[in-house]
Tab-separated table of C-alpha atoms in Angstrom:
chain	number	residue	atom	x	y	z
R	1	MET	CA	153.172	162.913	89.680
R	2	ASN	CA	151.639	159.446	90.094
R	3	ARG	CA	150.298	159.681	86.569
R	4	PHE	CA	153.773	160.438	85.294
R	5	TYR	CA	155.181	157.267	86.920
R	6	THR	CA	152.348	155.121	85.577
R	7	LEU	CA	152.791	156.564	82.088
R	8	PHE	CA	156.540	155.956	82.321
R	9	LEU	CA	156.005	152.282	83.148
R	10	ILE	CA	153.385	151.753	80.436
R	11	LEU	CA	155.706	153.267	77.801
R	12	PHE	CA	158.631	151.262	79.164
R	13	PHE	CA	156.888	147.887	78.774
R	14	THR	CA	155.230	148.820	75.483
R	15	GLY	CA	158.663	149.729	74.145
R	16	LEU	CA	159.944	146.268	75.024
R	17	SER	CA	157.438	144.540	72.733
R	18	LEU	CA	157.502	147.010	69.826
R	19	PRO	CA	160.519	145.909	67.725
R	20	SER	CA	159.361	142.338	67.097
R	21	ASN	CA	155.750	143.377	66.356
R	22	ALA	CA	156.930	146.084	63.970
R	23	GLN	CA	159.131	143.601	62.088
R	24	SER	CA	156.231	141.124	61.802
R	25	ASP	CA	153.863	143.831	60.507
R	26	ILE	CA	156.290	145.038	57.845
R	27	THR	CA	157.043	141.469	56.750
R	28	LEU	CA	153.324	140.739	56.495
R	29	GLN	CA	152.703	143.896	54.442
R	30	ASN	CA	155.544	142.943	52.096
R	31	CYS	CA	153.914	139.569	51.559
R	32	THR	CA	150.252	140.521	51.262
R	33	LYS	CA	150.857	143.280	48.719
R	34	TYR	CA	151.836	140.582	46.205
R	35	LEU	CA	149.044	138.214	47.130
R	36	GLU	CA	145.714	139.930	47.590
R	37	PRO	CA	143.266	140.534	46.020
R	38	GLU	CA	144.445	138.746	42.855
R	39	PHE	CA	145.070	135.495	44.727
R	40	ILE	CA	143.011	133.962	47.541
R	41	SER	CA	144.987	133.051	50.646
R	42	ASP	CA	144.900	129.390	51.690
R	43	GLY	CA	144.024	130.716	55.160
R	44	GLN	CA	147.365	129.906	56.745
R	45	GLN	CA	150.470	131.881	57.613
R	46	TYR	CA	153.818	130.073	57.512
R	47	LYS	CA	156.328	131.750	59.765
R	48	ALA	CA	159.714	130.551	60.991
R	49	LEU	CA	162.490	132.190	62.942
R	50	LEU	CA	165.767	131.500	61.146
R	51	SER	CA	169.365	132.426	61.624
R	52	GLY	CA	172.419	131.828	59.488
R	53	GLY	CA	171.933	129.081	56.959
R	54	GLU	CA	168.983	127.414	58.688
R	55	VAL	CA	166.231	126.179	56.423
R	56	ALA	CA	162.508	126.047	57.139
R	57	GLU	CA	160.636	123.467	55.146
R	58	PHE	CA	156.994	122.815	54.660
R	59	HIS	CA	154.955	120.180	52.991
R	60	THR	CA	151.990	120.954	50.841
R	61	THR	CA	149.751	119.684	48.052
R	62	PHE	CA	149.096	121.666	44.897
R	63	TYR	CA	145.972	120.772	42.946
R	64	ALA	CA	145.827	120.195	39.206
R	65	ASN	CA	144.679	123.047	36.965
R	66	ASN	CA	145.064	125.659	39.654
R	67	TYR	CA	147.236	128.757	39.621
R	68	TYR	CA	149.224	129.408	42.765
R	69	ARG	CA	151.360	132.254	43.990
R	70	ILE	CA	154.037	131.830	46.639
R	71	VAL	CA	155.297	134.963	48.373
R	72	GLY	CA	158.227	135.164	50.789
R	73	ALA	CA	159.462	138.057	52.900
R	74	THR	CA	161.551	138.957	55.922
R	75	GLY	CA	161.711	142.467	57.386
R	76	LYS	CA	161.756	145.714	55.449
R	77	MET	CA	163.921	144.841	52.482
R	78	GLU	CA	162.673	142.615	49.678
R	79	LYS	CA	164.541	139.749	48.001
R	80	ASN	CA	166.021	138.466	51.223
R	81	VAL	CA	164.160	135.144	51.265
R	82	ILE	CA	165.323	132.316	49.048
R	83	PHE	CA	162.652	129.701	48.427
R	84	SER	CA	162.914	126.463	46.501
R	85	ILE	CA	160.273	123.909	45.588
R	86	TYR	CA	160.968	120.195	45.359
R	87	ASP	CA	158.712	117.398	44.201
R	88	GLU	CA	158.139	114.162	46.139
R	89	GLU	CA	161.241	112.596	44.551
R	90	ASN	CA	163.309	115.618	45.583
R	91	HIS	CA	163.702	117.055	42.083
R	92	LEU	CA	164.152	120.799	42.193
R	93	LEU	CA	161.183	122.345	40.383
R	94	PHE	CA	161.965	125.974	41.044
R	95	SER	CA	164.197	128.283	43.054
R	96	ASN	CA	163.836	132.065	43.168
R	97	LYS	CA	167.638	132.148	43.584
R	98	ASP	CA	167.786	131.744	39.786
R	99	HIS	CA	165.570	134.822	39.414
R	100	LYS	CA	167.276	137.464	41.563
R	101	ASN	CA	165.475	136.211	44.695
R	102	SER	CA	162.131	137.387	43.339
R	103	PRO	CA	159.757	137.940	46.306
R	104	TYR	CA	156.968	136.027	44.577
R	105	TRP	CA	156.450	133.461	41.836
R	106	ASP	CA	153.433	131.905	40.138
R	107	PHE	CA	152.907	128.222	39.479
R	108	GLN	CA	150.557	126.223	37.343
R	109	PHE	CA	150.200	122.495	37.980
R	110	THR	CA	148.988	120.230	35.209
R	111	ASN	CA	148.603	117.396	37.763
R	112	SER	CA	148.113	117.494	41.520
R	113	ILE	CA	151.423	116.920	43.246
R	114	ASN	CA	152.912	116.909	46.734
R	115	CYS	CA	155.770	119.307	47.214
R	116	THR	CA	158.247	120.452	49.808
R	117	ILE	CA	159.045	124.130	49.965
R	118	GLU	CA	162.305	125.169	51.572
R	119	ALA	CA	162.920	128.734	52.658
R	120	LYS	CA	166.086	130.366	53.937
R	121	LEU	CA	167.543	133.816	54.433
R	122	ASN	CA	169.711	135.581	51.891
R	123	GLN	CA	172.773	135.445	54.111
R	124	LYS	CA	174.569	138.168	52.172
R	125	GLU	CA	172.045	140.660	53.510
R	126	VAL	CA	170.380	139.145	56.587
R	127	THR	CA	171.797	136.981	59.345
R	128	SER	CA	168.587	136.257	61.284
R	129	GLY	CA	164.886	137.047	61.302
R	130	PHE	CA	161.347	135.818	60.791
R	131	VAL	CA	160.653	134.370	57.378
R	132	LEU	CA	157.060	134.556	56.267
R	133	LEU	CA	155.631	132.562	53.376
R	134	LEU	CA	152.117	132.877	52.027
R	135	ILE	CA	150.340	130.710	49.470
R	136	GLY	CA	147.463	131.956	47.395
R	137	PHE	CA	145.391	130.353	44.656
R	138	LYS	CA	143.456	131.826	41.777
R	139	GLN	CA	139.773	131.218	41.127
L	1	MET	CA	143.036	159.041	111.858
L	2	PRO	CA	145.944	160.641	109.959
L	3	LYS	CA	146.859	158.840	106.740
L	4	ASN	CA	150.446	157.485	106.452
L	5	LYS	CA	151.630	159.024	103.185
L	6	ILE	CA	154.563	157.391	101.320
L	7	PRO	CA	156.771	159.993	99.613
L	8	ASN	CA	156.645	160.041	95.825
L	9	SER	CA	160.382	159.384	95.549
L	10	ILE	CA	159.973	156.108	97.507
L	11	LYS	CA	157.035	155.111	95.290
L	12	PHE	CA	159.162	155.766	92.209
L	13	LEU	CA	161.988	153.660	93.621
L	14	ILE	CA	159.539	150.806	94.284
L	15	LEU	CA	158.155	151.072	90.732
L	16	ILE	CA	161.648	151.117	89.228
L	17	SER	CA	162.594	148.043	91.305
L	18	ILE	CA	159.473	146.190	90.083
L	19	ALA	CA	160.272	147.214	86.491
L	20	ALA	CA	163.851	145.984	86.896
L	21	ILE	CA	162.734	142.617	88.314
L	22	VAL	CA	160.101	142.114	85.579
L	23	THR	CA	162.594	143.121	82.872
L	24	PHE	CA	165.115	140.682	84.312
L	25	PHE	CA	162.618	137.840	84.071
L	26	ILE	CA	161.512	138.814	80.543
L	27	LEU	CA	165.099	138.924	79.299
L	28	ARG	CA	165.978	135.782	81.239
L	29	LYS	CA	163.033	133.961	79.621
L	30	ASN	CA	164.234	135.027	76.170
L	31	LYS	CA	167.753	134.015	77.055
L	32	THR	CA	166.525	130.609	78.252
L	33	LYS	CA	164.616	130.233	74.980
L	34	ASN	CA	167.694	131.252	73.027
L	35	ASP	CA	169.855	128.876	75.047
L	36	ALA	CA	167.386	126.063	74.461
L	37	ALA	CA	167.246	126.916	70.758
L	38	THR	CA	171.064	126.989	70.671
L	39	ASP	CA	171.187	123.556	72.305
L	40	GLU	CA	168.658	122.235	69.806
L	41	ILE	CA	170.633	123.688	66.914
L	42	THR	CA	173.852	122.202	68.284
L	43	THR	CA	172.287	118.767	68.730
L	44	GLU	CA	170.584	118.999	65.363
L	45	ALA	CA	173.788	120.134	63.697
L	46	ALA	CA	175.620	117.130	65.120
L	47	ILE	CA	172.960	114.761	63.803
L	48	MET	CA	172.795	116.429	60.418
L	49	GLU	CA	176.586	116.385	60.117
L	50	ASP	CA	176.452	112.612	60.248
L	51	ILE	CA	173.819	112.457	57.538
L	52	ASP	CA	174.888	115.096	55.050
L	53	GLN	CA	177.641	117.665	55.412
L	54	SER	CA	175.902	120.133	53.113
L	55	ALA	CA	172.520	120.008	54.813
L	56	ASN	CA	171.637	122.506	57.516
L	57	ILE	CA	167.932	121.985	57.983
L	58	PHE	CA	166.467	123.316	61.182
L	59	LYS	CA	164.067	120.493	61.897
L	60	TYR	CA	162.731	121.338	65.347
L	61	ASN	CA	159.999	123.932	64.957
L	62	ASN	CA	160.402	124.815	61.350
L	63	ILE	CA	158.690	121.949	59.602
L	64	LEU	CA	155.341	123.348	58.666
L	65	PHE	CA	152.357	121.495	57.350
L	66	SER	CA	150.015	123.050	54.900
L	67	LEU	CA	146.427	122.183	54.005
L	68	PRO	CA	144.800	123.294	50.770
L	69	SER	CA	141.949	125.752	51.259
L	70	PRO	CA	138.568	123.990	51.702
L	71	TYR	CA	137.198	126.531	49.222
L	72	GLN	CA	139.131	124.851	46.397
L	73	ILE	CA	136.966	121.745	46.797
L	74	SER	CA	133.779	123.835	46.703
L	75	LEU	CA	135.031	125.632	43.590
L	76	LEU	CA	135.651	122.298	41.883
L	77	LEU	CA	132.119	121.118	42.765
L	78	GLU	CA	130.582	124.272	41.359
L	79	GLN	CA	132.734	124.211	38.221
L	80	SER	CA	131.764	120.555	37.647
L	81	GLY	CA	128.120	121.645	37.396
L	82	ILE	CA	127.044	119.820	40.554
L	83	PRO	CA	123.993	121.541	42.045
L	84	TYR	CA	123.948	123.266	45.431
L	85	ASN	CA	122.728	121.035	48.235
L	86	LYS	CA	121.933	122.804	51.467
L	87	ASP	CA	120.998	119.525	53.182
L	88	LEU	CA	124.676	118.560	53.260
L	89	LEU	CA	125.603	121.563	55.400
L	90	HIS	CA	125.786	121.572	59.181
L	91	THR	CA	122.691	123.137	60.698
L	92	THR	CA	123.234	126.541	62.333
L	93	SER	CA	120.755	125.743	65.119
L	94	LYS	CA	123.335	123.423	66.721
L	95	ALA	CA	125.890	126.196	67.235
L	96	SER	CA	124.599	127.202	70.668
L	97	ASP	CA	125.030	123.627	71.969
L	98	TYR	CA	128.810	123.761	71.814
L	99	VAL	CA	130.330	124.428	75.223
L	100	GLU	CA	133.891	123.080	75.127
L	101	ASN	CA	136.743	124.821	73.299
L	102	PHE	CA	137.214	121.624	71.248
L	103	SER	CA	133.685	121.618	69.819
L	104	LYS	CA	133.589	125.408	69.344
L	105	ALA	CA	136.887	125.459	67.430
L	106	VAL	CA	136.267	122.411	65.251
L	107	ASN	CA	132.731	123.586	64.421
L	108	PHE	CA	134.055	127.074	63.656
L	109	GLY	CA	136.092	125.327	60.947
L	110	ILE	CA	133.012	123.413	59.756
L	111	TYR	CA	130.752	126.480	59.565
L	112	GLY	CA	133.565	128.422	57.834
L	113	SER	CA	133.850	125.734	55.181
L	114	ASP	CA	130.037	125.773	54.778
L	115	LEU	CA	130.051	129.551	54.352
L	116	GLY	CA	132.645	129.145	51.586
L	117	TYR	CA	130.451	126.538	49.857
L	118	ILE	CA	127.353	128.797	50.145
L	119	ASN	CA	129.314	131.759	48.875
L	120	ILE	CA	130.779	129.901	45.896
L	121	TYR	CA	127.242	128.843	44.874
L	122	ARG	CA	126.054	132.464	45.401
L	123	GLN	CA	123.340	131.371	47.846
L	124	THR	CA	123.294	134.690	49.687
L	125	GLN	CA	119.995	133.909	51.425
L	126	ASP	CA	121.829	131.243	53.472
L	127	ALA	CA	125.071	133.173	53.982
L	128	ALA	CA	123.792	135.567	56.651
L	129	SER	CA	122.811	132.864	59.161
L	130	TYR	CA	126.143	131.029	58.758
L	131	PHE	CA	128.078	134.243	59.154
L	132	ALA	CA	126.051	135.106	62.287
L	133	VAL	CA	127.051	131.757	63.811
L	134	LEU	CA	130.714	132.305	62.918
L	135	LYS	CA	130.583	135.751	64.532
L	136	ILE	CA	129.265	134.319	67.812
L	137	LEU	CA	131.688	131.389	67.859
L	138	SER	CA	134.647	133.657	67.079
L	139	GLN	CA	133.867	135.765	70.144
L	140	GLU	CA	133.450	132.665	72.302
L	141	ILE	CA	136.783	131.255	71.123
L	142	GLY	CA	138.406	134.619	71.875
L	143	LEU	CA	139.258	135.778	68.379
L	144	TYR	CA	138.436	139.440	69.096
L	145	ASN	CA	141.614	140.742	67.474
L	146	ALA	CA	141.474	138.659	64.316
L	147	MET	CA	137.736	138.993	63.777
L	148	ASP	CA	137.328	142.601	64.868
L	149	LYS	CA	134.497	145.034	64.133
L	150	PRO	CA	135.921	146.454	60.860
L	151	THR	CA	136.485	142.908	59.532
L	152	ILE	CA	132.938	141.857	60.462
L	153	GLU	CA	131.521	144.990	58.789
L	154	ARG	CA	133.592	144.344	55.652
L	155	ILE	CA	132.265	140.782	55.428
L	156	GLU	CA	128.667	141.922	56.001
L	157	LYS	CA	128.990	144.614	53.310
L	158	ASN	CA	130.310	142.102	50.767
L	159	ILE	CA	128.016	139.196	51.632
L	160	GLU	CA	126.526	139.301	48.110
L	161	ASN	CA	129.797	139.773	46.271
L	162	ARG	CA	131.243	136.290	45.808
L	163	ASP	CA	134.730	137.264	44.669
L	164	SER	CA	135.347	139.925	47.301
L	165	LEU	CA	133.902	137.756	50.051
L	166	LEU	CA	136.183	134.835	49.169
L	167	VAL	CA	139.226	137.070	49.462
L	168	ILE	CA	138.040	138.724	52.705
L	169	VAL	CA	137.053	135.470	54.440
L	170	SER	CA	140.307	133.736	53.408
L	171	THR	CA	142.308	136.710	54.661
L	172	THR	CA	140.349	136.620	57.925
L	173	TYR	CA	141.169	132.927	58.330
L	174	ARG	CA	144.834	133.741	57.737
L	175	LYS	CA	144.657	136.460	60.418
L	176	ILE	CA	143.004	133.995	62.804
L	177	ASP	CA	145.747	131.451	62.101
L	178	ASN	CA	148.412	134.064	62.821
L	179	TYR	CA	146.653	135.332	65.961
L	180	LEU	CA	146.317	131.830	67.410
L	181	LYS	CA	149.943	130.943	66.636
L	182	ALA	CA	151.171	134.208	68.146
L	183	ASN	CA	149.190	133.516	71.319
L	184	ASP	CA	150.341	129.913	71.802
L	185	ARG	CA	146.947	128.551	70.814
L	186	GLU	CA	148.067	126.357	67.941
L	187	ASN	CA	145.752	123.624	69.237
L	188	THR	CA	142.702	125.805	68.510
L	189	GLY	CA	144.138	126.735	65.105
L	190	ALA	CA	144.692	123.073	64.253
L	191	LEU	CA	141.087	122.254	65.246
L	192	ILE	CA	139.720	125.011	62.999
L	193	LEU	CA	141.768	123.632	60.108
L	194	ALA	CA	140.563	120.108	60.936
L	195	GLY	CA	136.905	121.204	60.891
L	196	GLY	CA	137.382	122.926	57.525
L	197	TRP	CA	139.089	119.928	55.974
L	198	ILE	CA	136.584	117.355	57.330
L	199	GLU	CA	133.582	119.382	56.144
L	200	SER	CA	134.948	119.944	52.642
L	201	VAL	CA	135.838	116.248	52.225
L	202	TYR	CA	132.449	115.262	53.691
L	203	ILE	CA	130.599	117.411	51.120
L	204	LEU	CA	132.783	116.014	48.342
L	205	THR	CA	132.240	112.366	49.313
L	206	GLN	CA	128.482	112.884	49.678
L	207	GLN	CA	128.155	114.699	46.351
L	208	ILE	CA	129.958	111.940	44.495
L	209	LYS	CA	127.235	109.455	45.556
L	210	THR	CA	124.746	111.188	43.280
L	211	ASN	CA	127.188	112.775	40.842
L	212	PRO	CA	129.869	110.201	39.970
L	213	ASN	CA	132.671	112.082	38.321
L	214	LYS	CA	136.302	111.115	37.627
L	215	GLU	CA	137.676	114.511	38.589
L	216	LEU	CA	135.902	114.399	41.946
L	217	MET	CA	137.201	110.868	42.556
L	218	THR	CA	140.732	112.093	41.893
L	219	ARG	CA	140.249	115.050	44.250
L	220	ILE	CA	139.195	112.659	47.010
L	221	SER	CA	142.230	110.435	46.521
L	222	GLU	CA	144.465	113.522	46.525
L	223	GLN	CA	143.519	114.117	50.150
L	224	LYS	CA	146.101	111.556	51.286
L	225	ARG	CA	148.901	114.093	51.848
L	226	PRO	CA	146.670	116.862	53.298
L	227	LEU	CA	145.314	114.276	55.755
L	228	GLU	CA	148.842	113.267	56.773
L	229	ASN	CA	149.672	116.946	57.316
L	230	LEU	CA	146.509	117.447	59.344
L	231	ILE	CA	147.365	114.498	61.590
L	232	LYS	CA	150.873	115.893	62.145
L	233	LEU	CA	149.319	119.211	63.158
L	234	LEU	CA	146.889	117.588	65.606
L	235	VAL	CA	149.012	114.839	67.184
L	236	PRO	CA	150.885	117.083	69.679
L	237	TYR	CA	147.550	117.938	71.353
L	238	SER	CA	145.846	114.554	71.114
L	239	ASN	CA	146.003	113.980	74.886
L	240	GLU	CA	144.310	117.265	75.711
L	241	SER	CA	140.859	115.696	75.870
L	242	LYS	CA	138.907	112.569	75.063
L	243	ASP	CA	137.406	114.289	72.022
L	244	PHE	CA	140.798	115.349	70.737
L	245	TYR	CA	142.109	111.812	71.164
L	246	PHE	CA	139.109	110.337	69.359
L	247	LEU	CA	139.489	112.765	66.464
L	248	VAL	CA	143.184	111.977	65.968
L	249	ASP	CA	142.597	108.245	66.370
L	250	ARG	CA	139.833	108.237	63.727
L	251	LEU	CA	141.875	110.380	61.333
L	252	ILE	CA	144.791	107.941	61.648
L	253	ASP	CA	142.405	105.098	60.870
L	254	LEU	CA	141.201	107.052	57.822
L	255	ALA	CA	144.823	107.584	56.747
L	256	TYR	CA	145.292	103.787	56.625
L	257	THR	CA	142.536	103.591	54.014
L	258	PHE	CA	144.149	106.398	51.995
L	259	ASP	CA	147.444	104.490	52.167
L	260	GLU	CA	145.841	101.664	50.177
L	261	ILE	CA	145.305	103.945	47.166
L	262	GLU	CA	147.726	103.150	44.368
L	263	ASP	CA	149.997	106.085	43.665
L	264	LYS	CA	152.248	106.631	40.615
L	265	TYR	CA	154.455	109.670	40.072
L	266	THR	CA	156.552	110.583	37.031
L	267	TYR	CA	158.885	113.551	37.024
L	268	VAL	CA	158.731	115.799	33.974
L	269	PRO	CA	161.023	118.861	33.832
L	270	PRO	CA	159.031	122.042	34.501
L	271	ILE	CA	158.897	125.001	32.134
L	272	THR	CA	159.703	128.433	33.526
L	273	ASP	CA	158.640	131.676	31.907
L	274	ALA	CA	160.884	134.182	33.694
L	275	LYS	CA	159.301	137.211	32.027
L	276	ASN	CA	155.886	136.406	33.488
L	277	LYS	CA	157.304	134.952	36.722
L	278	LEU	CA	155.530	131.681	36.040
L	279	THR	CA	156.582	128.040	36.279
L	280	ILE	CA	154.437	125.340	34.731
L	281	VAL	CA	154.898	122.077	36.610
L	282	LYS	CA	154.247	119.242	34.201
L	283	SER	CA	155.101	116.207	36.356
L	284	LYS	CA	152.493	113.470	36.218
L	285	SER	CA	150.742	111.814	39.108
L	286	GLU	CA	148.166	109.092	38.996
L	287	LEU	CA	146.046	107.845	41.870
L	288	VAL	CA	143.967	104.728	41.489
L	289	MET	CA	141.158	104.413	44.020
L	290	ASN	CA	138.683	101.525	43.780
L	291	LYS	CA	135.001	101.563	44.759
L	292	GLU	CA	135.600	99.774	48.061
L	293	GLN	CA	138.226	102.295	49.085
L	294	LEU	CA	135.896	105.168	48.171
L	295	ALA	CA	133.043	103.608	50.170
L	296	SER	CA	135.302	103.124	53.170
L	297	ILE	CA	136.598	106.736	53.014
L	298	THR	CA	133.037	108.038	52.654
L	299	ASP	CA	131.886	106.092	55.737
L	300	LYS	CA	134.859	107.019	57.876
L	301	VAL	CA	134.636	110.738	57.047
L	302	SER	CA	130.932	110.643	57.835
L	303	VAL	CA	131.533	108.982	61.229
L	304	ILE	CA	134.161	111.595	62.173
L	305	ARG	CA	131.945	114.458	61.081
L	306	ASN	CA	128.929	113.109	62.953
L	307	TYR	CA	131.028	112.803	66.099
L	308	ILE	CA	132.318	116.366	66.028
L	309	ILE	CA	129.003	118.035	65.171
L	310	LYS	CA	126.998	116.039	67.739
């Protein structure tokens, strides 16, 4: 009987933490399948919890003569992350919104430049969730 | 003496009560977080409304700072035909001297960057000892989940395969980054990144002494923004210890030297090839670094590195 109670409690608390972990795992799988092994990860994982029209932004440097891939995902369904890249003078260089919210896009930089990447949810489909962005480069 | 037995039904009631109390606190904590987040959003929204009606940027936790992989610097060195120089690497015999979390984490970043350099130059005879050190340090830092047995075995199996190893090690670093962030150990993650960046820039500045090369000079001057990002990552923890404070203080001093580099940027419209999902960014940037600035950066990076590996 005691074992039953213990098992009940273990399952109860495990159940509490499952939904968020499961969402993170699926999001990660949706990102990595477009990145590796063709592209090498920069070793960092960019994650932000967003709701509504909130925007996560991050600042990065892309080196000259390198190929990069940026992948964005949230949850099970693809094409629910809109990401845009701006240069240091705030010119829009690219937005996946113009390409059916493509989950990934490749970039080639003829010069090294500093960029800001903004990511937000496709509000038509998702109202809140973790947005994950990964950056990979090619040898 | 007869044992006082508590009936099972009472035990169950006690367990249920404990579960209810714990659940209450878990949910309450989340609610408090949500309330705090709501307050932040409300405050932020009010500020942003004043600045720009169309903007809705969540500025509290969602500004992220990215550092280029240290392996990109090693790849550039190798592609430029600069020979391998083991003397520039941090000696593995020092690894056992590190006691504090600060020195273990920052040196984990240094040894990781060294392993990338060794791997890119296909110096497999040196790779094993650096990987052994990383394995020990990872356990001491508490990265059991991110650097688990299957990952270690995968790395060991591919130690002679440069391309596979680069992918596996970079993925492992990404897992470590995620694990540390998920466990509220961003300070350790930031130190690992700092170690990797310092080591790669150290190798670059030392190599340029004997191999002057315009491309390498440019790559050094391009470290201005990554350094700013690194400082922003480290600053929140700078009061954690004397070492942490020193590191941030020295990096800020280094950033002043980078600020002196002349910087010109010209926007050129990019070209997008939708079929191949590729955008070619053609904007031009020019960084002009003089010899004095290079010498100062080289010295400052060397001082920081010597302090953290001591």
